[in-house]
Amino acid sequence: MEEQSRPVKDISIKNGDDIQSIFEQLSTSGGFESRNLAEGLEILSTMINDKDCLKFLSFVAAITSTGLRGIIADMLKKKMFDVVITTCGALDHDIARYFSNYLEGSFTLDDSKLLEKNIHRLGNVLVPMESYGPIIEEKMQMFLEAAYKSGKKEMSTADITRMIGENLGEGSFLYWAYKNNIPVIVPGIVDGAVGSQIWMFTQKHSDFKLNVVADSEILSSLIFKAKKSGSLMLGGGISKHHTLWWNQYRDGLDYAVYITTAQEFDGSLSGALVREAISWGKVTQSAKQTTIHAEITTILPFLYSALLSKIK
């Protein structure tokens, strides 16, 4: 048993209570994920208020197909983070939703019938074919052609995402990253529609090169001079791992909050708790860290709302 354990306190919510007071009660409620959620708020607010901290945001693509894209964009608009690491699908959805619309659907829809109607299903989000592939193809070829004609024959993924953001507007998370000079790095950029369009572009312009190693120069220039580093990791996979991987070069993250639905029993990277990364030197032994087991689109709006009242 932990020394000086506190008694479990009942939660009492009254009409008019603000979200901050509710989070304070979660911190003394004893269990189960409520304490991790309250702890995550404290870690994130401390991290964002720490002027010496290099702040990473990593996230999986699927959440940007939902309304949570608005929170991602808002966090970057407010400059809460210094670096973004994500997957190609996030770029796909950001372009597609800026120029078109996705639709509300259901997990129980008949996928064969959706195929006949040229509608893709992403969980309970519907992606009409005309809102996705053709738009991304048209826009990416246009963006790349303009960049090529301006003399850009080699680009990193950070260059690609900056180029896209420059051509979008306020609803886009890539726009706010571009506007605030926040690099967005996509280590697996060829795994998605945007990546396929880059490949297609090279078929017409064989002298155009995608230089993913150049992203390492960006990350190393930031990591090696950072006094501290921290990260909010939304979901697992390559975006989470790339964030952890680069932070091992400065002896690990000093702040780390991970939100996931994955389980650790299968040994997967996505299921691994933040504390496992300590053994690899990707999170410091003294780090303020927690793993929140929750579905991101459900939890993040409340966490973000409480965070806004705590940041300076």
Backbone as numpy.savetxt, mean C-alpha at the origin, in Angstrom:
# Nx Ny Nz CAx CAy CAz Cx Cy Cz
2.96 -15.22 32.95 2.11 -14.02 32.95 2.99 -12.77 32.95
2.59 -11.76 32.16 3.35 -10.53 32.10 3.33 -9.85 33.48
4.47 -9.23 33.80 4.55 -8.48 35.04 3.65 -7.24 34.94
3.09 -6.88 36.05 2.25 -5.68 36.15 1.10 -5.71 35.13
0.49 -6.87 34.95 -0.64 -6.98 34.04 -1.79 -6.11 34.53
-2.45 -5.47 33.58 -3.57 -4.58 33.92 -4.87 -5.36 33.93
-5.84 -4.94 34.69 -7.14 -5.61 34.65 -7.83 -5.32 33.33
-8.62 -6.29 32.87 -9.42 -6.10 31.66 -10.59 -5.18 32.00
-10.77 -4.16 31.17 -11.85 -3.19 31.41 -12.93 -3.32 30.34
-14.17 -3.23 30.78 -15.29 -3.26 29.83 -15.32 -1.99 28.99
-15.75 -2.16 27.75 -15.92 -1.01 26.86 -17.30 -0.42 27.07
-17.35 0.89 27.22 -18.62 1.59 27.40 -18.66 2.77 26.42
-19.54 2.66 25.44 -19.63 3.70 24.41 -20.94 4.47 24.59
-20.78 5.77 24.68 -21.95 6.64 24.87 -22.20 7.45 23.61
-23.41 7.89 23.44 -23.75 8.73 22.30 -22.88 9.98 22.30
-22.22 10.22 21.19 -21.37 11.39 21.09 -19.90 11.13 21.35
-19.54 9.91 21.78 -18.13 9.59 22.00 -17.37 9.67 20.67
-16.18 10.29 20.68 -15.40 10.35 19.46 -14.58 9.08 19.29
-14.03 8.91 18.08 -13.33 7.67 17.76 -12.06 7.51 18.59
-11.45 8.64 18.97 -10.24 8.58 19.77 -10.52 7.95 21.14
-11.64 8.31 21.75 -11.99 7.75 23.06 -12.29 6.26 22.95
-12.85 5.84 21.83 -13.13 4.42 21.62 -11.83 3.63 21.50
-10.86 4.17 20.75 -9.57 3.51 20.62 -8.87 3.41 21.98
-9.02 4.42 22.79 -8.42 4.38 24.13 -9.01 3.24 24.95
-10.31 3.00 24.78 -10.94 1.90 25.50 -10.51 0.55 24.92
-10.29 0.50 23.62 -9.81 -0.75 23.01 -8.47 -1.16 23.62
-7.65 -0.18 23.94 -6.31 -0.47 24.46 -6.34 -1.14 25.83
-7.45 -1.00 26.56 -7.55 -1.61 27.89 -8.60 -2.72 27.94
-9.05 -3.16 26.77 -10.14 -4.14 26.72 -9.66 -5.58 26.88
-8.36 -5.79 26.87 -7.83 -7.12 27.11 -7.64 -7.96 25.86
-8.60 -8.01 24.99 -8.48 -8.88 23.82 -9.49 -8.52 22.77
-9.43 -9.11 21.65 -8.34 -9.93 21.16 -7.53 -9.12 20.13
-8.10 -8.83 18.96 -7.41 -7.94 18.03 -7.60 -6.47 18.40
-8.53 -6.19 19.29 -8.78 -4.79 19.66 -7.53 -4.13 20.23
-6.79 -4.87 21.03 -5.56 -4.31 21.60 -4.52 -4.07 20.53
-4.40 -5.00 19.57 -3.44 -4.81 18.48 -3.81 -3.60 17.64
-5.11 -3.40 17.44 -5.57 -2.25 16.66 -5.22 -0.95 17.37
-5.49 -0.89 18.67 -5.17 0.31 19.46 -3.66 0.55 19.49
-2.91 -0.55 19.60 -1.45 -0.42 19.60 -0.96 0.07 18.25
-1.59 -0.41 17.17 -1.22 0.03 15.83 -1.40 1.53 15.66
-2.47 2.07 16.23 -2.70 3.50 16.17 -1.58 4.27 16.87
-1.19 3.81 18.05 -0.13 4.50 18.79 1.18 4.45 18.03
1.50 3.29 17.45 2.75 3.15 16.70 2.76 4.05 15.47
1.65 4.05 14.73 1.58 4.86 13.50 1.65 6.35 13.82
0.95 6.79 14.85 0.97 8.21 15.18 2.36 8.64 15.63
3.03 7.79 16.40 4.40 8.11 16.82 5.33 8.14 15.62
5.18 7.17 14.72 6.02 7.09 13.52 5.84 8.31 12.62
4.60 8.68 12.36 4.33 9.80 11.45 4.78 11.12 12.05
4.69 11.23 13.37 5.13 12.46 14.04 6.64 12.53 14.22
7.34 11.43 13.97 8.79 11.37 14.14 9.48 11.96 12.90
10.05 13.14 13.03 10.66 13.85 11.91 11.93 13.16 11.41
12.53 12.31 12.23 13.76 11.61 11.84 13.49 10.27 11.16
12.21 9.96 10.97 11.84 8.63 10.47 11.52 8.67 8.97
12.13 7.75 8.22 11.80 7.52 6.81 10.61 6.58 6.79
9.50 7.03 6.20 8.23 6.31 6.35 7.83 5.62 5.04
7.61 4.31 5.13 7.20 3.49 4.00 5.71 3.16 4.11
5.05 3.14 2.96 3.69 2.61 2.84 3.73 1.52 1.79
3.37 0.30 2.16 3.27 -0.77 1.17 1.85 -1.30 1.18
1.36 -1.67 0.00 0.00 -2.21 -0.08 -0.18 -3.07 -1.31
-1.14 -3.98 -1.20 -1.49 -4.87 -2.31 -2.48 -4.16 -3.23
-2.56 -4.64 -4.47 -3.36 -3.95 -5.49 -4.85 -3.98 -5.22
-5.35 -5.10 -4.73 -6.81 -5.32 -4.67 -7.54 -4.20 -3.94
-6.93 -3.63 -2.89 -7.64 -2.62 -2.11 -7.88 -1.34 -2.92
-7.08 -1.10 -3.97 -7.28 0.11 -4.77 -8.42 -0.06 -5.76
-8.97 -1.25 -5.86 -10.18 -1.45 -6.67 -11.42 -1.03 -5.89
-11.25 -0.77 -4.60 -12.35 -0.39 -3.70 -12.23 1.09 -3.34
-13.17 1.56 -2.55 -13.15 2.94 -2.09 -11.97 3.27 -1.20
-11.23 2.26 -0.74 -10.06 2.51 0.10 -8.97 3.26 -0.67
-9.06 3.21 -1.98 -8.14 4.02 -2.82 -8.16 5.48 -2.38
-9.31 5.98 -1.96 -9.43 7.36 -1.52 -8.58 7.66 -0.30
-8.48 6.69 0.62 -7.66 6.88 1.82 -6.19 6.83 1.46
-5.80 5.91 0.57 -4.41 5.84 0.11 -4.01 7.19 -0.49
-4.88 7.71 -1.37 -4.61 9.00 -2.02 -4.51 10.12 -0.98
-5.39 10.09 0.01 -5.41 11.15 1.02 -4.16 11.11 1.90
-3.68 9.91 2.23 -2.47 9.80 3.04 -1.27 10.39 2.30
-1.22 10.18 0.99 -0.12 10.72 0.20 -0.30 12.23 -0.01
-1.54 12.66 -0.14 -1.81 14.10 -0.24 -1.31 14.82 1.01
-1.48 14.18 2.17 -1.06 14.77 3.44 0.41 14.50 3.75
1.12 13.83 2.83 2.55 13.55 2.97 2.88 12.74 4.22
2.02 11.79 4.55 2.26 10.96 5.72 3.40 9.97 5.50
3.70 9.66 4.23 4.72 8.68 3.90 5.71 9.24 2.89
6.92 8.69 2.92 8.00 9.17 2.05 8.24 8.26 0.85
7.86 7.00 0.97 8.08 6.01 -0.09 6.87 5.09 -0.15
6.48 4.71 -1.36 5.40 3.74 -1.56 5.97 2.54 -2.30
5.64 1.35 -1.82 5.97 0.12 -2.55 4.68 -0.66 -2.74
4.36 -0.95 -4.00 3.10 -1.62 -4.29 3.27 -2.58 -5.46
2.17 -3.09 -5.99 2.20 -4.04 -7.09 1.58 -3.43 -8.34
1.80 -4.08 -9.47 1.37 -3.52 -10.75 -0.14 -3.30 -10.80
-0.91 -4.18 -10.19 -2.36 -4.05 -10.23 -2.85 -2.74 -9.65
-2.11 -2.18 -8.68 -2.50 -0.89 -8.11 -2.43 0.21 -9.16
-1.44 0.13 -10.04 -1.33 1.09 -11.14 -2.48 0.89 -12.11
-2.76 -0.38 -12.41 -3.86 -0.70 -13.32 -5.18 -0.09 -12.83
-5.49 -0.35 -11.55 -6.76 0.12 -10.99 -6.79 1.64 -10.90
-5.65 2.26 -10.60 -5.63 3.71 -10.48 -5.93 4.38 -11.82
-5.34 3.86 -12.88 -5.62 4.39 -14.22 -7.07 4.13 -14.61
-7.48 2.87 -14.46 -8.83 2.46 -14.90 -9.91 3.25 -14.17
-9.76 3.42 -12.87 -10.80 4.10 -12.10 -10.75 5.61 -12.27
-9.61 6.14 -12.66 -9.55 7.58 -12.93 -10.33 7.92 -14.20
-10.23 7.06 -15.21 -10.87 7.34 -16.49 -12.23 6.65 -16.65
-12.57 5.75 -15.72 -13.83 5.02 -15.84 -14.33 4.65 -14.45
-15.21 3.65 -14.38 -15.79 3.24 -13.10 -15.80 1.73 -12.95
-15.57 1.27 -11.72 -15.86 -0.11 -11.35 -17.25 -0.11 -10.72
-17.81 -1.30 -10.53 -19.17 -1.42 -10.04 -19.25 -2.30 -8.80
-20.25 -2.06 -7.97 -20.50 -2.94 -6.83 -21.05 -4.27 -7.33
-20.60 -5.35 -6.71 -21.06 -6.68 -7.12 -21.31 -7.56 -5.93
-21.05 -8.85 -6.08 -21.27 -9.82 -5.01 -20.30 -10.98 -5.19
-19.89 -11.58 -4.07 -19.03 -12.76 -4.13 -19.75 -13.96 -4.75
-21.06 -13.92 -4.78 -21.84 -15.10 -5.19 -22.35 -15.04 -6.63
-21.92 -14.06 -7.40 -22.37 -13.95 -8.78 -21.84 -15.11 -9.62
-22.54 -15.42 -10.69 -22.17 -16.50 -11.60 -21.06 -16.00 -12.51
-19.86 -16.54 -12.35 -18.71 -16.05 -13.10 -18.78 -16.38 -14.59
-19.44 -17.47 -14.93 -19.61 -17.81 -16.34 -20.49 -16.77 -17.04
-21.53 -16.34 -16.34 -22.42 -15.31 -16.91 -21.70 -13.96 -16.98
-20.87 -13.68 -15.99 -20.10 -12.44 -16.03 -19.15 -12.43 -17.23
-18.55 -13.58 -17.51 -17.66 -13.68 -18.66 -18.40 -13.39 -19.96
-19.61 -13.92 -20.07 -20.42 -13.68 -21.26 -20.74 -12.20 -21.44
-20.79 -11.46 -20.32 -21.09 -10.03 -20.37 -19.83 -9.16 -20.38
-18.67 -9.82 -20.52 -17.38 -9.10 -20.53 -17.17 -8.30 -19.25
-17.46 -8.95 -18.13 -17.25 -8.32 -16.83 -16.31 -9.20 -16.00
-15.26 -8.61 -15.49 -14.34 -9.32 -14.58 -14.84 -9.14 -13.15
-14.58 -10.14 -12.30 -14.97 -10.03 -10.88 -13.72 -10.05 -10.01
-13.58 -9.08 -9.14 -12.50 -9.01 -8.17 -13.17 -9.02 -6.80
-13.37 -10.22 -6.24 -14.13 -10.34 -5.00 -15.56 -9.93 -5.25
-16.01 -8.89 -4.57 -17.37 -8.39 -4.82 -17.34 -7.04 -5.55
-16.24 -6.78 -6.25 -16.12 -5.60 -7.12 -16.16 -6.09 -8.56
-16.95 -5.42 -9.38 -17.07 -5.78 -10.79 -16.26 -4.81 -11.64
-15.49 -5.38 -12.57 -14.62 -4.59 -13.44 -15.04 -4.83 -14.88
-15.88 -3.95 -15.45 -16.26 -4.11 -16.86 -15.01 -4.08 -17.74
-14.95 -4.96 -18.74 -13.77 -5.06 -19.58 -13.41 -3.72 -20.21
-14.44 -2.96 -20.65 -14.17 -1.67 -21.29 -13.63 -0.64 -20.31
-13.76 -0.91 -19.01 -13.22 -0.01 -17.99 -11.80 -0.37 -17.60
-11.28 -1.45 -18.16 -9.98 -1.95 -17.70 -8.97 -2.05 -18.86
-8.90 -3.19 -19.51 -7.87 -3.45 -20.52 -7.73 -2.38 -21.59
-8.81 -2.07 -22.32 -8.69 -1.09 -23.41 -8.25 0.29 -22.94
-8.74 0.72 -21.77 -8.36 2.04 -21.25 -6.88 2.06 -20.88
-6.42 1.02 -20.18 -5.02 0.98 -19.75 -4.11 0.92 -20.97
-4.50 0.14 -21.98 -3.69 0.06 -23.20 -3.60 1.43 -23.88
-4.72 2.07 -24.06 -4.75 3.37 -24.74 -3.91 4.41 -23.98
-4.14 4.51 -22.69 -3.47 5.55 -21.91 -1.97 5.28 -21.76
-1.60 4.03 -21.48 -0.19 3.73 -21.29 0.60 3.94 -22.58
0.06 3.54 -23.71 0.77 3.76 -24.97 0.93 5.26 -25.25
-0.10 6.02 -24.90 -0.05 7.48 -25.08 1.00 8.10 -24.16
0.99 7.70 -22.87 1.95 8.24 -21.90 3.38 7.90 -22.30
3.60 6.64 -22.65 4.94 6.17 -23.00 5.45 6.84 -24.27
4.58 7.01 -25.24 4.97 7.64 -26.50 5.42 9.08 -26.27
4.67 9.78 -25.42 5.03 11.17 -25.12 6.37 11.23 -24.39
6.59 10.31 -23.44 7.86 10.28 -22.71 9.01 9.95 -23.63
8.78 9.01 -24.52 9.82 8.59 -25.49 10.22 9.74 -26.41
9.23 10.45 -26.90 9.49 11.58 -27.80 10.21 12.72 -27.10
10.06 12.79 -25.76 10.76 13.82 -25.00 12.20 13.42 -24.68
12.57 12.21 -25.12 13.96 11.77 -24.96 14.19 10.71 -23.92
13.12 10.21 -23.28 13.29 9.18 -22.25 13.32 7.80 -22.90
14.50 7.22 -22.97 14.67 5.90 -23.59 14.88 4.80 -22.55
15.01 5.20 -21.29 15.19 4.24 -20.19 14.48 4.79 -18.97
13.67 3.93 -18.31 12.91 4.38 -17.16 12.91 3.32 -16.06
12.96 3.76 -14.83 12.77 2.87 -13.68 11.28 2.74 -13.42
10.88 1.87 -12.48 9.45 1.80 -12.16 9.01 3.08 -11.47
9.91 3.72 -10.72 9.58 5.01 -10.10 9.34 6.07 -11.18
10.10 6.00 -12.27 9.88 6.91 -13.40 8.52 6.65 -14.05
8.19 5.38 -14.20 6.92 4.99 -14.82 5.74 5.50 -13.99
5.79 5.28 -12.67 4.67 5.69 -11.82 4.56 7.21 -11.74
5.69 7.89 -11.77 5.67 9.35 -11.78 5.05 9.85 -13.09
5.40 9.21 -14.19 4.84 9.57 -15.49 3.32 9.39 -15.49
2.85 8.28 -14.94 1.40 8.04 -14.89 0.72 9.09 -14.02
1.27 9.32 -12.82 0.68 10.30 -11.91 0.59 11.69 -12.50
1.59 12.05 -13.29 1.62 13.37 -13.93 0.48 13.54 -14.91
-0.02 12.41 -15.43 -1.08 12.44 -16.43 -2.47 12.18 -15.85
-2.55 12.00 -14.52 -3.84 11.78 -13.87 -4.20 13.02 -13.05
-5.19 12.89 -12.16 -5.65 14.04 -11.38 -5.94 13.68 -9.95
-6.69 14.50 -9.26 -6.79 14.45 -7.81 -7.38 13.17 -7.22
-8.16 12.43 -7.95 -8.70 11.19 -7.41 -7.69 10.07 -7.35
-6.56 10.27 -8.00 -5.55 9.23 -8.16 -4.50 9.27 -7.06
-4.12 8.10 -6.52 -3.04 8.08 -5.52 -1.70 8.35 -6.20
-1.55 7.93 -7.47 -0.31 8.20 -8.20 -0.14 9.70 -8.46
-1.24 10.40 -8.65 -1.17 11.85 -8.84 -0.58 12.52 -7.60
-1.08 12.15 -6.42 -0.60 12.80 -5.20 0.84 12.39 -4.88
1.23 11.17 -5.25 2.64 10.78 -5.09 3.52 11.65 -5.99
3.08 11.82 -7.25 3.82 12.69 -8.18 3.87 14.12 -7.67
2.72 14.63 -7.23 2.61 16.02 -6.79 3.53 16.29 -5.61
3.68 15.33 -4.70 4.46 15.53 -3.48 5.83 14.86 -3.55
6.22 14.46 -4.77 7.55 13.89 -5.00 7.82 12.67 -4.12
6.83 11.80 -4.00 6.94 10.56 -3.24 7.17 9.42 -4.24
8.34 8.77 -4.21 8.57 7.69 -5.17 7.65 6.50 -4.93
7.08 5.99 -6.02 6.25 4.78 -5.97 7.01 3.70 -6.73
7.42 2.67 -6.02 8.27 1.63 -6.59 7.47 0.33 -6.70
7.59 -0.32 -7.86 6.80 -1.52 -8.15 7.76 -2.63 -8.59
8.31 -3.39 -7.63 9.31 -4.41 -7.99 8.79 -5.49 -8.93
7.47 -5.75 -8.92 6.89 -6.76 -9.81 6.05 -6.14 -10.91
6.56 -5.09 -11.54 5.74 -4.30 -12.45 5.30 -5.06 -13.70
6.04 -6.09 -14.11 5.63 -6.82 -15.32 4.43 -7.72 -15.07
4.02 -7.88 -13.80 2.90 -8.75 -13.47 1.60 -7.95 -13.42
1.15 -7.48 -14.57 -0.07 -6.70 -14.63 -0.23 -6.01 -15.97
-1.33 -5.30 -16.13 -1.66 -4.67 -17.41 -0.66 -3.58 -17.78
-0.28 -2.74 -16.82 0.70 -1.69 -17.10 2.02 -2.30 -17.56
2.46 -3.34 -16.88 3.70 -4.01 -17.27 3.62 -4.60 -18.66
2.48 -5.18 -18.99 2.30 -5.74 -20.33 2.36 -4.64 -21.39
1.83 -3.47 -21.07 1.87 -2.36 -22.02 3.29 -1.81 -22.19
4.09 -1.87 -21.15 5.50 -1.49 -21.28 6.19 -2.45 -22.24
5.92 -3.74 -22.07 6.49 -4.75 -22.98 6.02 -4.50 -24.42
4.73 -4.24 -24.59 4.21 -3.96 -25.92 4.90 -2.75 -26.54
5.18 -1.76 -25.71 5.84 -0.55 -26.21 7.25 -0.86 -26.71
7.93 -1.78 -26.03 9.28 -2.15 -26.47 9.27 -2.91 -27.80
8.14 -3.48 -28.17 8.05 -4.16 -29.46 8.09 -3.14 -30.60
7.63 -1.93 -30.32 7.66 -0.86 -31.33 8.95 -0.03 -31.22
9.50 0.02 -30.00 10.69 0.84 -29.76 11.73 -0.04 -29.04
12.52 -0.73 -29.82 13.45 -1.71 -29.25 14.56 -1.06 -28.43
14.75 0.26 -28.58 15.78 0.95 -27.81 15.27 1.47 -26.47
13.99 1.23 -26.18 13.43 1.64 -24.89 13.68 0.54 -23.86
14.17 0.92 -22.67 14.50 -0.06 -21.64 13.81 0.26 -20.31
13.34 -0.78 -19.67 12.83 -0.69 -18.30 13.95 -1.11 -17.37
14.40 -0.21 -16.53 15.55 -0.46 -15.65 15.08 -0.59 -14.21
14.79 -1.83 -13.78 14.31 -2.03 -12.40 15.43 -1.89 -11.38
16.68 -2.04 -11.82 17.80 -1.88 -10.90 17.91 -0.42 -10.44
17.48 0.50 -11.28 17.54 1.92 -10.92 16.69 2.22 -9.68
15.64 1.44 -9.46 14.83 1.62 -8.24 15.64 1.33 -6.99
16.58 0.40 -7.11 17.45 0.08 -5.97 18.33 1.26 -5.61
18.71 2.04 -6.60 19.50 3.25 -6.32 18.68 4.26 -5.52
17.40 4.37 -5.86 16.51 5.28 -5.12 16.38 4.82 -3.68
16.09 3.53 -3.50 15.89 3.00 -2.15 17.17 3.08 -1.32
18.30 2.74 -1.93 19.56 2.77 -1.18 19.92 4.19 -0.75
19.64 5.17 -1.61 19.96 6.56 -1.27 19.13 7.05 -0.09
17.95 6.48 0.08 17.08 6.86 1.20 17.41 6.05 2.46
17.55 4.75 2.29 17.77 3.84 3.43 19.07 4.14 4.15
20.15 4.33 3.40 21.47 4.43 4.02 21.69 5.74 4.78
20.83 6.74 4.54 20.98 7.98 5.30 19.86 8.19 6.33
18.93 7.23 6.41 17.81 7.36 7.34 18.26 7.14 8.78
17.88 8.05 9.67 18.18 7.88 11.09 17.28 6.80 11.70
16.01 6.78 11.25 15.05 5.76 11.65 14.20 5.42 10.44
13.51 4.29 10.49 12.56 3.96 9.42 11.36 3.25 10.01
10.24 3.37 9.31 9.01 2.73 9.75 8.12 2.42 8.57
7.12 1.57 8.79 6.26 1.19 7.68 4.87 0.78 8.14
3.89 1.17 7.33 2.54 0.61 7.41 2.43 -0.33 6.22
2.23 -1.62 6.49 2.16 -2.63 5.44 0.75 -3.18 5.36
0.09 -2.92 4.26 -1.30 -3.33 4.05 -1.31 -4.56 3.15
-1.45 -5.72 3.74 -1.39 -6.96 2.98 0.04 -7.40 2.77
0.19 -8.64 2.29 1.53 -9.23 2.18 2.09 -9.24 0.78
2.72 -10.36 0.42 3.28 -10.49 -0.91 4.53 -9.66 -1.13
4.78 -9.35 -2.40 6.04 -8.70 -2.78 6.17 -7.29 -2.22
5.06 -6.58 -2.07 5.15 -5.20 -1.56 5.61 -5.20 -0.10
5.09 -6.12 0.70 5.54 -6.24 2.09 6.99 -6.68 2.15
7.34 -7.70 1.37 8.69 -8.24 1.46 9.74 -7.24 0.99
9.45 -6.51 -0.08 10.43 -5.55 -0.60 10.70 -4.46 0.44
9.66 -4.08 1.16 9.83 -3.08 2.23 10.74 -3.62 3.33
10.47 -4.83 3.77 11.29 -5.45 4.81 12.71 -5.70 4.31
12.82 -6.17 3.08 14.13 -6.53 2.53 15.08 -5.33 2.53
14.58 -4.18 2.06 15.46 -3.02 1.99 15.79 -2.46 3.36
14.92 -2.63 4.31 15.19 -2.09 5.64 16.18 -2.92 6.44
16.49 -4.13 5.97 17.53 -4.90 6.65 18.90 -4.25 6.49
19.06 -3.42 5.45 20.34 -2.77 5.21 20.63 -1.64 6.20
19.65 -1.28 6.99 19.89 -0.30 8.07 19.51 -0.93 9.42
19.64 -2.26 9.48 19.39 -3.03 10.71 17.92 -3.14 11.08
17.03 -2.82 10.14 15.61 -3.08 10.35 14.76 -1.86 10.62
13.44 -2.07 10.51 12.46 -1.02 10.79 12.41 -0.71 12.29
12.24 0.56 12.60 12.06 0.97 13.99 10.58 1.01 14.38
9.72 1.14 13.38 8.27 1.11 13.58 7.69 0.19 12.50
6.75 -0.65 12.87 6.16 -1.54 11.87 4.75 -1.93 12.28
3.80 -1.64 11.39 2.41 -2.06 11.58 1.99 -2.83 10.34
1.52 -4.04 10.54 1.14 -4.92 9.45 -0.31 -5.34 9.63
-1.13 -5.13 8.59 -2.53 -5.56 8.61 -2.70 -6.68 7.60
-3.22 -7.80 8.05 -3.30 -8.97 7.17 -4.43 -9.90 7.60
-4.89 -10.71 6.66 -5.80 -11.81 6.98 -5.09 -13.16 6.85
-3.82 -13.14 6.43 -3.07 -14.38 6.22 -2.68 -15.00 7.56
-2.47 -16.30 7.56 -2.11 -17.05 8.76 -0.67 -17.54 8.65
0.02 -17.64 9.79 1.43 -17.99 9.76 1.70 -19.49 9.71
0.66 -20.33 9.87 0.92 -21.77 10.01 1.48 -22.41 8.74
1.30 -21.75 7.57 1.80 -22.34 6.33 3.20 -21.86 5.96
3.79 -21.03 6.83 5.16 -20.58 6.59 5.28 -19.52 5.51
4.19 -18.95 5.08 4.23 -17.97 3.98 4.75 -16.62 4.45
5.28 -15.86 3.52 5.70 -14.50 3.81 4.51 -13.65 4.24
3.39 -13.81 3.54 2.21 -13.01 3.86 1.67 -13.33 5.24
1.80 -14.57 5.68 1.31 -14.97 6.98 2.25 -14.66 8.13
3.51 -14.37 7.79 4.51 -14.14 8.83 4.19 -12.87 9.63
4.19 -12.98 10.95 3.99 -11.82 11.80 5.19 -10.88 11.70
5.00 -9.64 12.06 6.10 -8.69 12.02 7.28 -9.19 12.85
7.00 -9.81 13.98 8.08 -10.22 14.87 9.01 -11.26 14.23
8.51 -12.04 13.25 9.38 -12.99 12.57 10.50 -12.27 11.83
10.21 -11.09 11.34 11.21 -10.31 10.59 12.37 -9.87 11.48
12.17 -9.88 12.80 13.26 -9.53 13.72 14.41 -10.52 13.55
14.08 -11.79 13.36 15.12 -12.83 13.23 15.96 -12.66 11.97
15.44 -11.92 10.99 16.15 -11.66 9.74 16.86 -10.31 9.75
16.68 -9.55 10.81 17.26 -8.22 10.87 16.51 -7.20 10.04
15.25 -7.52 9.70 14.44 -6.61 8.90 13.59 -5.69 9.77
13.45 -6.03 11.03 12.80 -5.21 12.05 13.72 -5.23 13.26
13.98 -4.08 13.86 14.90 -4.03 14.99 14.31 -4.73 16.21
15.18 -5.20 17.09 14.73 -5.89 18.30 13.93 -4.97 19.22
14.22 -3.69 19.15 13.54 -2.72 20.02 12.40 -2.00 19.31
12.03 -2.47 18.14 11.02 -1.77 17.33 9.66 -1.73 18.02
8.95 -0.65 17.78 7.53 -0.60 18.14 6.80 -1.27 16.99
6.21 -2.44 17.23 5.64 -3.22 16.13 4.43 -4.02 16.57
3.53 -4.22 15.61 2.37 -5.09 15.86 1.82 -5.61 14.55
1.17 -6.75 14.62 0.43 -7.31 13.49 -1.05 -7.29 13.84
-1.84 -6.69 12.97 -3.29 -6.63 13.16 -3.93 -7.62 12.20
-4.61 -8.63 12.74 -5.29 -9.62 11.90 -6.69 -9.10 11.58
-6.83 -8.54 10.41 -8.11 -7.94 10.03 -8.15 -7.72 8.53
-9.36 -7.56 8.02 -9.54 -7.25 6.59 -9.37 -5.76 6.41
-8.48 -5.38 5.52 -8.01 -4.00 5.43 -9.12 -2.99 5.15
-10.01 -3.29 4.22 -11.03 -2.30 3.87 -12.01 -2.04 5.02
-12.09 -2.97 5.95 -12.96 -2.81 7.12 -12.29 -1.96 8.20
-11.00 -2.20 8.42 -10.30 -1.62 9.55 -9.67 -0.27 9.26
-9.07 -0.11 8.08 -8.26 1.08 7.82 -9.05 2.39 7.92
-10.30 2.48 7.46 -11.00 3.76 7.62 -11.10 4.24 9.07
-11.34 3.32 10.00 -11.43 3.69 11.41 -10.05 4.04 11.98
-9.06 3.25 11.59 -7.69 3.52 12.04 -7.22 4.88 11.51
-7.53 5.16 10.26 -7.13 6.44 9.65 -7.84 7.61 10.30
-9.11 7.45 10.59 -9.87 8.52 11.24 -9.27 8.86 12.60
-8.94 7.83 13.36 -8.33 8.06 14.68 -6.92 8.65 14.53
-6.22 8.23 13.49 -4.86 8.72 13.26 -4.86 10.22 12.97
-5.85 10.68 12.22 -5.91 12.10 11.86 -5.96 13.00 13.09
-6.57 12.51 14.17 -6.69 13.33 15.37 -5.41 13.31 16.22
-4.46 12.42 15.85 -3.25 12.29 16.67 -1.98 12.82 16.01
-2.04 13.06 14.69 -0.82 13.54 14.03 -0.74 15.06 14.11
0.47 15.56 14.14 0.70 16.99 14.30 0.72 17.68 12.94
